[in-house]
mmCIF file of C-alpha atoms in Angstrom:
data_model
loop_
_atom_site.group_PDB
_atom_site.id
_atom_site.type_symbol
_atom_site.label_atom_id
_atom_site.label_comp_id
_atom_site.label_asym_id
_atom_site.label_seq_id
_atom_site.Cartn_x
_atom_site.Cartn_y
_atom_site.Cartn_z
ATOM 1 C CA UNK A 1189 -0.034 -0.087 -0.012
ATOM 2 C CA UNK A 1190 1.330 3.410 -1.005
ATOM 3 C CA UNK A 1191 1.975 6.133 1.556
ATOM 4 C CA UNK A 1192 2.677 9.649 1.082
ATOM 5 C CA UNK A 1193 3.854 12.449 3.476
ATOM 6 C CA UNK A 1194 1.570 15.429 4.115
ATOM 7 C CA UNK A 1195 3.332 18.841 3.759
ATOM 8 C CA UNK A 1196 3.364 20.573 7.275
ATOM 9 C CA UNK A 1197 1.501 23.507 5.753
ATOM 10 C CA UNK A 1198 -1.479 21.472 4.907
ATOM 11 C CA UNK A 1199 -1.821 20.104 8.387
ATOM 12 C CA UNK A 1200 -4.576 21.518 10.601
ATOM 13 C CA UNK A 1201 -3.588 24.324 12.590
ATOM 14 C CA UNK A 1202 -4.349 22.744 15.984
ATOM 15 C CA UNK A 1203 -1.996 19.707 15.091
ATOM 16 C CA UNK A 1204 0.656 22.171 13.803
ATOM 17 C CA UNK A 1205 0.570 23.972 17.239
ATOM 18 C CA UNK A 1206 0.766 20.677 19.047
ATOM 19 C CA UNK A 1207 3.906 19.708 17.148
ATOM 20 C CA UNK A 1208 5.409 23.117 17.676
ATOM 21 C CA UNK A 1209 4.816 22.968 21.323
ATOM 22 C CA UNK A 1210 7.518 20.621 21.627
ATOM 23 C CA UNK A 1211 10.281 23.044 20.381
ATOM 24 C CA UNK A 1212 12.176 25.491 22.311
ATOM 25 C CA UNK A 1213 11.744 29.239 22.140
ATOM 26 C CA UNK A 1214 14.940 29.524 19.941
ATOM 27 C CA UNK A 1215 13.765 26.883 17.751
ATOM 28 C CA UNK A 1216 10.333 28.737 17.388
ATOM 29 C CA UNK A 1217 12.209 31.775 16.327
ATOM 30 C CA UNK A 1218 13.941 29.900 13.545
ATOM 31 C CA UNK A 1219 10.721 28.342 12.371
ATOM 32 C CA UNK A 1220 9.113 31.674 12.239
ATOM 33 C CA UNK A 1221 11.538 32.843 9.625
ATOM 34 C CA UNK A 1222 10.481 30.174 7.143
ATOM 35 C CA UNK A 1223 7.325 31.971 5.880
ATOM 36 C CA UNK A 1224 5.080 34.890 6.562
ATOM 37 C CA UNK A 1225 2.400 32.528 7.444
ATOM 38 C CA UNK A 1226 4.321 30.820 10.175
ATOM 39 C CA UNK A 1227 5.646 34.077 11.316
ATOM 40 C CA UNK A 1228 2.259 35.225 11.949
ATOM 41 C CA UNK A 1229 1.214 32.015 13.643
ATOM 42 C CA UNK A 1230 4.395 32.215 15.978
ATOM 43 C CA UNK A 1231 3.534 35.608 17.005
ATOM 44 C CA UNK A 1232 0.066 34.820 18.275
ATOM 45 C CA UNK A 1233 0.491 34.759 22.094
ATOM 46 C CA UNK A 1234 -2.805 32.834 22.613
ATOM 47 C CA UNK A 1235 -1.911 30.225 20.264
ATOM 48 C CA UNK A 1236 1.650 29.141 20.041
ATOM 49 C CA UNK A 1237 2.763 30.102 23.590
ATOM 50 C CA UNK A 1238 -0.315 28.806 25.267
ATOM 51 C CA UNK A 1239 0.260 25.404 23.730
ATOM 52 C CA UNK A 1240 3.836 25.435 24.802
ATOM 53 C CA UNK A 1241 3.054 26.334 28.283
ATOM 54 C CA UNK A 1242 0.340 23.795 28.364
ATOM 55 C CA UNK A 1243 2.454 21.008 26.771
ATOM 56 C CA UNK A 1244 5.229 21.520 29.388
ATOM 57 C CA UNK A 1245 3.594 22.481 32.762
ATOM 58 C CA UNK A 1246 -0.300 21.889 31.921
ATOM 59 C CA UNK A 1247 -0.338 18.558 33.999
ATOM 60 C CA UNK A 1248 1.604 20.134 36.923
ATOM 61 C CA UNK A 1249 -0.191 23.613 37.513
ATOM 62 C CA UNK A 1250 -3.153 25.494 36.265
ATOM 63 C CA UNK A 1251 -1.493 27.693 33.687
ATOM 64 C CA UNK A 1252 -4.603 29.647 33.077
ATOM 65 C CA UNK A 1253 -4.743 30.625 36.741
ATOM 66 C CA UNK A 1254 -1.319 32.271 36.783
ATOM 67 C CA UNK A 1255 -1.448 36.062 37.008
ATOM 68 C CA UNK A 1256 -5.092 35.750 37.233
ATOM 69 C CA UNK A 1257 -5.066 34.842 33.622
ATOM 70 C CA UNK A 1258 -4.240 38.384 32.653
ATOM 71 C CA UNK A 1259 -0.564 37.848 31.689
ATOM 72 C CA UNK A 1260 0.780 36.985 28.152
ATOM 73 C CA UNK A 1261 1.650 33.355 27.786
ATOM 74 C CA UNK A 1262 5.078 34.247 26.477
ATOM 75 C CA UNK A 1263 5.851 36.027 29.871
ATOM 76 C CA UNK A 1264 4.262 33.006 31.582
ATOM 77 C CA UNK A 1265 6.558 30.555 29.651
ATOM 78 C CA UNK A 1266 9.648 32.623 30.901
ATOM 79 C CA UNK A 1267 8.482 32.613 34.315
ATOM 80 C CA UNK A 1268 7.663 28.995 34.759
ATOM 81 C CA UNK A 1269 10.977 28.005 33.050
ATOM 82 C CA UNK A 1270 12.689 29.827 35.769
ATOM 83 C CA UNK A 1271 10.608 28.465 38.508
ATOM 84 C CA UNK A 1272 11.103 25.039 37.300
ATOM 85 C CA UNK A 1273 14.450 24.873 38.431
ATOM 86 C CA UNK A 1274 13.185 25.259 42.189
ATOM 87 C CA UNK A 1275 11.087 22.079 42.190
ATOM 88 C CA UNK A 1276 12.633 19.402 44.339
ATOM 89 C CA UNK A 1277 14.674 19.141 47.482
ATOM 90 C CA UNK A 1278 16.921 21.873 48.939
ATOM 91 C CA UNK A 1279 18.878 22.187 51.908
ATOM 92 C CA UNK A 1280 19.559 25.055 54.259
ATOM 93 C CA UNK A 1281 23.135 26.172 54.544
ATOM 94 C CA UNK A 1282 25.378 28.785 56.174
ATOM 95 C CA UNK A 1283 23.753 28.972 59.469
ATOM 96 C CA UNK A 1284 25.688 29.607 62.698
ATOM 97 C CA UNK A 1285 23.323 28.401 65.216
ATOM 98 C CA UNK A 1286 21.102 25.515 64.501
ATOM 99 C CA UNK A 1287 18.786 25.526 67.605
ATOM 100 C CA UNK A 1288 17.706 29.220 66.427
ATOM 101 C CA UNK A 1289 17.083 28.364 62.744
ATOM 102 C CA UNK A 1290 14.540 26.593 60.714
ATOM 103 C CA UNK A 1291 14.533 23.023 59.706
ATOM 104 C CA UNK A 1292 17.234 22.376 57.128
ATOM 105 C CA UNK A 1293 15.330 20.400 54.522
ATOM 106 C CA UNK A 1294 12.871 22.090 52.189
ATOM 107 C CA UNK A 1295 10.779 20.992 49.314
ATOM 108 C CA UNK A 1296 9.454 22.963 46.385
ATOM 109 C CA UNK A 1297 6.400 21.826 44.453
ATOM 110 C CA UNK A 1298 3.925 23.154 42.005
ATOM 111 C CA UNK A 1299 0.647 24.810 43.361
ATOM 112 C CA UNK A 1300 -2.526 25.852 41.244
ATOM 113 C CA UNK A 1301 -0.995 29.218 40.451
ATOM 114 C CA UNK A 1302 2.257 29.448 42.295
ATOM 115 C CA UNK A 1303 5.275 27.360 43.477
ATOM 116 C CA UNK A 1304 5.146 26.484 47.168
ATOM 117 C CA UNK A 1305 8.118 25.734 49.360
ATOM 118 C CA UNK A 1306 7.704 23.699 52.460
ATOM 119 C CA UNK A 1307 9.915 22.725 55.279
ATOM 120 C CA UNK A 1308 10.160 18.962 55.839
ATOM 121 C CA UNK A 1309 9.500 17.912 59.379
ATOM 122 C CA UNK A 1310 9.300 14.933 61.410
ATOM 123 C CA UNK A 1311 5.773 14.062 62.924
ATOM 124 C CA UNK A 1312 7.502 13.226 66.285
ATOM 125 C CA UNK A 1313 5.316 10.239 66.826
ATOM 126 C CA UNK A 1314 8.151 7.304 66.604
ATOM 127 C CA UNK A 1315 7.268 6.695 62.724
ATOM 128 C CA UNK A 1316 9.046 7.521 59.570
ATOM 129 C CA UNK A 1317 6.227 9.788 58.559
ATOM 130 C CA UNK A 1318 7.064 13.358 57.658
ATOM 131 C CA UNK A 1319 4.933 16.587 57.166
ATOM 132 C CA UNK A 1320 5.318 19.643 55.077
ATOM 133 C CA UNK A 1321 4.997 23.152 56.603
ATOM 134 C CA UNK A 1322 4.524 25.779 53.774
ATOM 135 C CA UNK A 1323 6.860 28.778 54.375
ATOM 136 C CA UNK A 1324 7.590 30.273 50.914
ATOM 137 C CA UNK A 1325 5.174 31.144 48.023
ATOM 138 C CA UNK A 1326 6.319 32.269 44.488
ATOM 139 C CA UNK A 1327 3.906 33.675 42.028
ATOM 140 C CA UNK A 1328 3.262 36.398 39.577
ATOM 141 C CA UNK A 1329 0.758 39.400 39.729
ATOM 142 C CA UNK A 1330 -1.738 40.212 37.177
ATOM 143 C CA UNK A 1331 0.691 42.956 35.953
ATOM 144 C CA UNK A 1332 3.329 40.470 35.460
ATOM 145 C CA UNK A 1333 5.457 41.295 38.503
ATOM 146 C CA UNK A 1334 7.086 38.420 40.529
ATOM 147 C CA UNK A 1335 5.444 38.191 43.839
ATOM 148 C CA UNK A 1336 7.151 35.939 46.586
ATOM 149 C CA UNK A 1337 5.990 35.875 50.272
ATOM 150 C CA UNK A 1338 7.638 34.432 53.186
ATOM 151 C CA UNK A 1339 5.431 33.027 56.218
ATOM 152 C CA UNK A 1340 7.081 34.113 59.410
ATOM 153 C CA UNK A 1341 4.910 32.172 61.853
ATOM 154 C CA UNK A 1342 3.503 29.338 59.878
ATOM 155 C CA UNK A 1343 -0.027 28.323 58.911
ATOM 156 C CA UNK A 1344 -0.900 31.285 56.613
ATOM 157 C CA UNK A 1345 -0.131 29.594 53.214
ATOM 158 C CA UNK A 1346 -1.925 26.269 53.653
ATOM 159 C CA UNK A 1347 -5.101 27.462 52.232
ATOM 160 C CA UNK A 1348 -4.077 29.747 49.621
ATOM 161 C CA UNK A 1349 -6.489 30.007 46.707
ATOM 162 C CA UNK A 1350 -5.546 31.135 43.292
ATOM 163 C CA UNK A 1351 -5.771 34.987 44.219
ATOM 164 C CA UNK A 1352 -2.608 36.298 45.625
ATOM 165 C CA UNK A 1353 -3.939 39.691 46.334
ATOM 166 C CA UNK A 1354 -5.127 38.744 50.021
ATOM 167 C CA UNK A 1355 -1.564 37.897 50.863
ATOM 168 C CA UNK A 1356 -0.191 41.586 50.523
ATOM 169 C CA UNK A 1357 -2.577 42.456 53.420
ATOM 170 C CA UNK A 1358 -1.393 39.732 55.868
ATOM 171 C CA UNK A 1359 0.732 40.948 58.917
ATOM 172 C CA UNK A 1360 2.666 37.385 59.327
ATOM 173 C CA UNK A 1361 3.930 37.569 55.562
ATOM 174 C CA UNK A 1362 6.996 39.199 54.246
ATOM 175 C CA UNK A 1363 7.650 40.158 50.723
ATOM 176 C CA UNK A 1364 10.981 38.521 49.712
ATOM 177 C CA UNK A 1365 13.260 38.148 46.685
ATOM 178 C CA UNK A 1366 14.425 34.849 45.664
ATOM 179 C CA UNK A 1367 17.720 35.186 43.946
ATOM 180 C CA UNK A 1368 19.457 32.256 41.912
ATOM 181 C CA UNK A 1369 23.177 32.304 42.440
ATOM 182 C CA UNK A 1370 23.705 29.504 39.855
ATOM 183 C CA UNK A 1371 21.457 26.621 39.271
ATOM 184 C CA UNK A 1372 21.876 24.861 42.528
ATOM 185 C CA UNK A 1373 22.046 28.019 44.802
ATOM 186 C CA UNK A 1374 19.453 30.330 45.876
ATOM 187 C CA UNK A 1375 19.235 33.219 48.383
ATOM 188 C CA UNK A 1376 15.945 34.302 50.063
ATOM 189 C CA UNK A 1377 16.048 37.928 51.301
ATOM 190 C CA UNK A 1378 13.573 40.518 52.348
ATOM 191 C CA UNK A 1379 12.196 42.862 49.619
ATOM 192 C CA UNK A 1380 12.712 46.251 51.272
ATOM 193 C CA UNK A 1381 11.310 48.076 48.087
ATOM 194 C CA UNK A 1382 7.967 46.447 48.681
ATOM 195 C CA UNK A 1383 7.801 47.423 52.126
ATOM 196 C CA UNK A 1384 8.825 51.118 51.312
ATOM 197 C CA UNK A 1385 6.358 51.339 48.491
ATOM 198 C CA UNK A 1386 3.437 50.071 50.763
ATOM 199 C CA UNK A 1387 4.384 52.732 53.419
ATOM 200 C CA UNK A 1388 4.358 55.463 50.756
ATOM 201 C CA UNK A 1389 0.914 54.302 49.475
ATOM 202 C CA UNK A 1390 -0.474 54.328 53.019
ATOM 203 C CA UNK A 1391 0.806 57.741 53.450
ATOM 204 C CA UNK A 1392 -0.719 59.054 50.307
ATOM 205 C CA UNK A 1393 -4.049 57.381 51.222
ATOM 206 C CA UNK A 1394 -4.107 58.970 54.608
ATOM 207 C CA UNK A 1395 -3.544 62.391 53.170
ATOM 208 C CA UNK A 1396 -0.519 62.862 55.678
ATOM 209 C CA UNK A 1397 2.021 64.175 53.344
ATOM 210 C CA UNK A 1398 4.307 65.084 56.437
ATOM 211 C CA UNK A 1399 4.602 61.283 57.193
ATOM 212 C CA UNK A 1400 6.945 61.015 54.199
ATOM 213 C CA UNK A 1401 9.672 62.270 56.565
ATOM 214 C CA UNK A 1402 9.583 58.597 58.186
ATOM 215 C CA UNK A 1403 12.238 57.540 55.655
ATOM 216 C CA UNK A 1404 14.792 59.872 57.331
ATOM 217 C CA UNK A 1405 15.446 58.943 61.095
ATOM 218 C CA UNK A 1406 16.866 62.451 61.854
ATOM 219 C CA UNK A 1407 14.198 64.456 60.473
ATOM 220 C CA UNK A 1408 11.427 62.103 61.725
ATOM 221 C CA UNK A 1409 12.620 62.696 65.335
ATOM 222 C CA UNK A 1410 12.725 66.503 64.870
ATOM 223 C CA UNK A 1411 9.213 66.452 63.350
ATOM 224 C CA UNK A 1412 7.892 64.402 66.445
ATOM 225 C CA UNK A 1413 9.356 66.828 68.876
ATOM 226 C CA UNK A 1414 7.754 69.779 66.885
ATOM 227 C CA UNK A 1415 4.423 68.017 66.502
ATOM 228 C CA UNK A 1416 4.269 67.403 70.244
ATOM 229 C CA UNK A 1417 4.692 71.009 70.965
ATOM 230 C CA UNK A 1418 2.628 72.794 68.286
ATOM 231 C CA UNK A 1419 0.038 70.325 66.912
ATOM 232 C CA UNK A 1420 -3.245 69.579 68.543
ATOM 233 C CA UNK A 1421 -2.927 66.279 66.728
ATOM 234 C CA UNK A 1422 0.474 65.413 67.874
ATOM 235 C CA UNK A 1423 -0.603 62.254 69.982
ATOM 236 C CA UNK A 1424 -2.689 60.755 66.878
ATOM 237 C CA UNK A 1425 0.323 61.259 64.462
ATOM 238 C CA UNK A 1426 2.922 59.864 67.042
ATOM 239 C CA UNK A 1427 0.616 56.786 67.482
ATOM 240 C CA UNK A 1428 0.303 56.382 63.912
ATOM 241 C CA UNK A 1429 4.110 56.668 63.365
ATOM 242 C CA UNK A 1430 4.891 54.222 66.070
ATOM 243 C CA UNK A 1431 2.507 51.670 64.520
ATOM 244 C CA UNK A 1432 4.186 51.808 61.226
ATOM 245 C CA UNK A 1433 7.607 51.628 62.767
ATOM 246 C CA UNK A 1434 6.443 48.575 64.653
ATOM 247 C CA UNK A 1435 5.227 46.977 61.564
ATOM 248 C CA UNK A 1436 8.444 47.793 59.658
ATOM 249 C CA UNK A 1437 10.587 46.335 62.378
ATOM 250 C CA UNK A 1438 8.398 43.190 62.660
ATOM 251 C CA UNK A 1439 9.027 42.249 59.003
ATOM 252 C CA UNK A 1440 12.896 42.308 59.432
ATOM 253 C CA UNK A 1441 14.247 38.859 58.616
ATOM 254 C CA UNK A 1442 17.740 37.414 58.052
ATOM 255 C CA UNK A 1443 18.436 36.119 54.453
ATOM 256 C CA UNK A 1444 18.761 32.288 54.081
ATOM 257 C CA UNK A 1445 20.645 30.285 51.724
ATOM 258 C CA UNK A 1446 19.714 26.998 50.173
ATOM 259 C CA UNK A 1447 21.546 24.507 48.047
ATOM 260 C CA UNK A 1448 19.653 22.002 45.941
ATOM 261 C CA UNK A 1449 19.887 18.247 46.414
ATOM 262 C CA UNK A 1450 20.620 17.106 42.950
ATOM 263 C CA UNK A 1451 20.745 13.272 43.557
ATOM 264 C CA UNK A 1452 18.123 12.602 46.083
ATOM 265 C CA UNK A 1453 17.055 9.114 45.325
ATOM 266 C CA UNK A 1454 19.206 5.853 44.848
ATOM 267 C CA UNK A 1455 20.136 4.346 41.381
ATOM 268 C CA UNK A 1456 20.763 0.687 40.409
ATOM 269 C CA UNK A 1457 24.703 1.488 40.442
ATOM 270 C CA UNK A 1458 24.468 3.789 43.364
ATOM 271 C CA UNK A 1459 21.998 2.072 45.761
ATOM 272 C CA UNK A 1460 22.830 4.189 48.741
ATOM 273 C CA UNK A 1461 22.692 7.589 47.104
ATOM 274 C CA UNK A 1462 20.057 10.172 48.173
ATOM 275 C CA UNK A 1463 18.124 11.415 51.151
ATOM 276 C CA UNK A 1464 17.336 8.993 53.770
ATOM 277 C CA UNK A 1465 15.803 9.064 57.302
ATOM 278 C CA UNK A 1466 16.613 6.891 60.360
ATOM 279 C CA UNK A 1467 16.169 7.055 64.163
ATOM 280 C CA UNK A 1468 19.163 8.023 66.114
ATOM 281 C CA UNK A 1469 19.400 8.515 70.026
ATOM 282 C CA UNK A 1470 15.403 8.504 70.169
ATOM 283 C CA UNK A 1471 14.563 11.037 67.425
ATOM 284 C CA UNK A 1472 14.356 10.832 63.483
ATOM 285 C CA UNK A 1473 17.330 12.191 61.618
ATOM 286 C CA UNK A 1474 17.586 13.075 57.992
ATOM 287 C CA UNK A 1475 20.818 11.918 56.074
ATOM 288 C CA UNK A 1476 22.339 12.637 52.735
ATOM 289 C CA UNK A 1477 24.630 9.926 51.112
ATOM 290 C CA UNK A 1478 26.611 11.004 48.247
ATOM 291 C CA UNK A 1479 29.061 9.189 45.761
ATOM 292 C CA UNK A 1480 32.201 11.015 44.903
ATOM 293 C CA UNK A 1481 34.144 10.931 41.444
ATOM 294 C CA UNK A 1482 36.449 8.163 42.473
ATOM 295 C CA UNK A 1483 33.885 5.724 43.806
ATOM 296 C CA UNK A 1484 33.934 6.719 47.403
ATOM 297 C CA UNK A 1485 30.772 7.158 49.704
ATOM 298 C CA UNK A 1486 30.192 9.797 52.327
ATOM 299 C CA UNK A 1487 27.231 9.994 54.692
ATOM 300 C CA UNK A 1488 26.404 13.053 56.637
ATOM 301 C CA UNK A 1489 23.410 14.617 58.488
ATOM 302 C CA UNK A 1490 21.243 17.098 56.695
ATOM 303 C CA UNK A 1491 21.217 19.078 59.960
ATOM 304 C CA UNK A 1492 25.117 19.116 60.039
ATOM 305 C CA UNK A 1493 25.341 20.301 56.403
ATOM 306 C CA UNK A 1494 23.327 23.416 57.070
ATOM 307 C CA UNK A 1495 25.985 24.727 59.524
ATOM 308 C CA UNK A 1496 28.581 27.349 58.590
ATOM 309 C CA UNK A 1497 31.103 25.299 60.476
ATOM 310 C CA UNK A 1498 32.636 21.986 59.457
ATOM 311 C CA UNK A 1499 31.085 18.927 60.998
ATOM 312 C CA UNK A 1500 32.563 15.264 60.525
ATOM 313 C CA UNK A 1501 30.537 12.696 58.376
ATOM 314 C CA UNK A 1502 28.392 9.925 59.864
ATOM 315 C CA UNK A 1503 30.377 7.372 58.064
ATOM 316 C CA UNK A 1504 32.507 7.165 54.925
ATOM 317 C CA UNK A 1505 34.276 4.587 52.692
ATOM 318 C CA UNK A 1506 36.818 5.025 49.841
ATOM 319 C CA UNK A 1507 35.062 1.981 47.982
ATOM 320 C CA UNK A 1508 31.589 1.317 47.154
ATOM 321 C CA UNK A 1509 31.887 -2.391 46.178
ATOM 322 C CA UNK A 1510 29.545 -4.704 48.293
ATOM 323 C CA UNK A 1511 30.458 -8.078 49.546
ATOM 324 C CA UNK A 1512 27.820 -10.517 48.447
ATOM 325 C CA UNK A 1513 26.455 -13.683 49.845
ATOM 326 C CA UNK A 1514 27.323 -16.080 50.940
ATOM 327 C CA UNK A 1515 28.634 -14.250 54.074
ATOM 328 C CA UNK A 1516 31.019 -15.432 56.621
ATOM 329 C CA UNK A 1517 29.750 -16.636 59.986
ATOM 330 C CA UNK A 1518 31.571 -13.739 61.607
ATOM 331 C CA UNK A 1519 29.595 -11.219 59.429
ATOM 332 C CA UNK A 1520 26.350 -13.057 60.145
ATOM 333 C CA UNK A 1521 27.049 -12.665 63.805
ATOM 334 C CA UNK A 1522 27.770 -8.930 63.549
ATOM 335 C CA UNK A 1523 24.364 -8.425 62.334
ATOM 336 C CA UNK A 1524 22.356 -11.030 64.178
ATOM 337 C CA UNK A 1525 23.918 -9.731 67.494
ATOM 338 C CA UNK A 1526 22.664 -6.204 67.270
ATOM 339 C CA UNK A 1527 19.248 -4.361 67.841
ATOM 340 C CA UNK A 1528 17.677 -2.580 65.185
ATOM 341 C CA UNK A 1529 16.521 0.745 65.732
ATOM 342 C CA UNK A 1530 13.537 0.809 63.475
ATOM 343 C CA UNK A 1531 9.719 1.120 63.742
ATOM 344 C CA UNK A 1532 9.150 -0.896 60.853
ATOM 345 C CA UNK A 1533 8.662 -4.545 61.582
ATOM 346 C CA UNK A 1534 9.227 -5.530 57.981
ATOM 347 C CA UNK A 1535 12.652 -4.151 58.202
ATOM 348 C CA UNK A 1536 13.859 -6.882 60.481
ATOM 349 C CA UNK A 1537 12.567 -9.515 57.968
ATOM 350 C CA UNK A 1538 14.699 -8.069 55.195
ATOM 351 C CA UNK A 1539 17.213 -10.349 53.542
ATOM 352 C CA UNK A 1540 20.736 -8.785 53.246
ATOM 353 C CA UNK A 1541 22.018 -8.604 49.589
ATOM 354 C CA UNK A 1542 25.245 -7.020 50.266
ATOM 355 C CA UNK A 1543 27.704 -5.825 52.999
ATOM 356 C CA UNK A 1544 30.013 -2.601 52.836
ATOM 357 C CA UNK A 1545 32.699 -1.808 55.185
ATOM 358 C CA UNK A 1546 32.677 1.661 56.333
ATOM 359 C CA UNK A 1547 34.494 4.064 58.645
ATOM 360 C CA UNK A 1548 33.451 6.988 60.874
ATOM 361 C CA UNK A 1549 35.166 10.228 61.881
ATOM 362 C CA UNK A 1550 32.982 10.881 65.028
ATOM 363 C CA UNK A 1551 34.487 10.850 68.347
ATOM 364 C CA UNK A 1552 32.533 9.433 71.122
ATOM 365 C CA UNK A 1553 32.814 10.773 74.821
ATOM 366 C CA UNK A 1554 32.343 8.619 77.792
ATOM 367 C CA UNK A 1555 29.504 9.440 80.040
ATOM 368 C CA UNK A 1556 30.513 12.099 82.735
ATOM 369 C CA UNK A 1557 33.538 13.256 80.656
ATOM 370 C CA UNK A 1558 33.839 16.736 79.095
ATOM 371 C CA UNK A 1559 33.049 16.629 75.250
ATOM 372 C CA UNK A 1560 36.599 17.922 74.445
ATOM 373 C CA UNK A 1561 36.836 15.505 71.221
ATOM 374 C CA UNK A 1562 39.408 13.220 73.007
ATOM 375 C CA UNK A 1563 37.066 10.291 73.537
ATOM 376 C CA UNK A 1564 36.706 6.757 71.861
ATOM 377 C CA UNK A 1565 36.372 6.573 68.280
ATOM 378 C CA UNK A 1566 33.568 4.543 66.665
ATOM 379 C CA UNK A 1567 35.988 3.241 64.192
ATOM 380 C CA UNK A 1568 34.964 0.529 61.754
ATOM 381 C CA UNK A 1569 31.415 -0.293 60.830
ATOM 382 C CA UNK A 1570 29.087 -1.957 58.183
ATOM 383 C CA UNK A 1571 26.409 -1.062 55.872
ATOM 384 C CA UNK A 1572 23.990 -3.815 55.238
ATOM 385 C CA UNK A 1573 21.973 -3.438 52.051
ATOM 386 C CA UNK A 1574 18.631 -5.143 52.156
ATOM 387 C CA UNK A 1575 16.848 -6.688 49.034
ATOM 388 C CA UNK A 1576 13.990 -4.045 49.175
ATOM 389 C CA UNK A 1577 16.457 -1.330 48.417
ATOM 390 C CA UNK A 1578 16.857 0.107 51.892
ATOM 391 C CA UNK A 1579 19.786 -0.325 54.256
ATOM 392 C CA UNK A 1580 20.984 -0.242 57.801
ATOM 393 C CA UNK A 1581 24.392 0.742 59.237
ATOM 394 C CA UNK A 1582 26.062 0.198 62.575
ATOM 395 C CA UNK A 1583 29.684 0.673 63.994
ATOM 396 C CA UNK A 1584 31.494 -2.270 65.736
ATOM 397 C CA UNK A 1585 31.529 -0.364 69.195
ATOM 398 C CA UNK A 1586 27.788 0.095 69.052
ATOM 399 C CA UNK A 1587 25.097 -2.606 69.854
ATOM 400 C CA UNK A 1588 22.393 -1.182 67.506
ATOM 401 C CA UNK A 1589 21.703 -1.090 63.955
ATOM 402 C CA UNK A 1590 20.228 2.208 62.490
ATOM 403 C CA UNK A 1591 17.767 1.123 59.650
ATOM 404 C CA UNK A 1592 17.157 3.693 56.998
ATOM 405 C CA UNK A 1593 14.245 4.587 54.659
ATOM 406 C CA UNK A 1594 13.976 6.877 51.592
ATOM 407 C CA UNK A 1595 12.787 10.477 52.000
ATOM 408 C CA UNK A 1596 12.014 10.756 48.374
ATOM 409 C CA UNK A 1597 10.273 8.493 45.925
ATOM 410 C CA UNK A 1598 11.416 7.541 42.548
ATOM 411 C CA UNK A 1599 9.626 10.444 40.955
ATOM 412 C CA UNK A 1600 11.151 12.868 43.087
ATOM 413 C CA UNK A 1601 8.049 13.390 45.419
ATOM 414 C CA UNK A 1602 8.158 13.246 49.236
ATOM 415 C CA UNK A 1603 7.415 9.795 50.661
ATOM 416 C CA UNK A 1604 5.457 9.006 53.751
ATOM 417 C CA UNK A 1605 3.979 12.433 53.983
ATOM 418 C CA UNK A 1606 0.972 13.083 56.147
ATOM 419 C CA UNK A 1607 -1.322 16.190 55.936
ATOM 420 C CA UNK A 1608 -0.300 18.957 58.368
ATOM 421 C CA UNK A 1609 -3.066 20.160 60.804
ATOM 422 C CA UNK A 1610 -4.601 23.501 59.676
#
């Protein structure tokens, strides 16, 4: 049976647009140069750029809701392409005091008309379950301006609808800038221009032009003293000024830096790679295991990675080759004589498929002695790789095995997530 190829120009327009939606903006520009008809087609924002946005992000977010549906799709494409780099796991870095800072692991995901950043926390109920606490929202206004809001106290971003207007009036939300410092590093800092503009608008709406002097501390103090002596409305103005200063001081917030967790899940050739969770000293800890360029493996707590000072790894090994069964009687005894720190009964039933020799840089201090770093070393240890893809590890000086479970699923989503209370 004879077949023939139909010229692209004779294909129905809806099919043409669907085919073109798989091209990049640069390729669309080249295609538009082929004829006047295609140039006209590629210039129609509601057609070509709409299908390009829909093809790439239509199943992840509601593209028609972004900017209340009032922004050009070409601008939307550029915006979503930039925000797409945020999706996934990030870890906090560079903090000096872990006790006074936020949880170190965050997760960015698509919302209906925004990208939502959430802190990943343990539920605290002796299970591997985790919860997401939204703290950062990134969207775009009807005028095409980037709008990012940080939740200072928590709970204000869990029930956000498609309209971002109401967020601007919230007392517990701060307008912030999210700046990319490379593909894998972002800095979140307060948007002072947004706050100053809001103060000016409030001053204009109140008709009190003299309040413009609030931007200058010296003149503000002079004006306050003069108003107290000469103006019958001095008390009202002074009260109003204090309220604005209180609001401005409340929104002060220290910038935070985040690094992207690029390899958050294990692979067939790197079974230990990624984000893991396990119980240590009565609480659930988050761990990050990475393979280096020469085949070594290093495991560190995510909490430790967020600190500005150096902290030693949990375990490391220069070789990643596992010992396979059958195992020696001595190796069988090392595993069977230890207690599993796990709240999953099925972990204890897992069959070990491989054993890896590991080392530790941690120093243990005997009870009652000062933590001066001159205690006993944990020294040599083992990693037991289970057939279900998880693993446990222990050190020879300890009598317990820390069984690990994945933080991220194969598709990059959060595993064992429970709904946070409203």
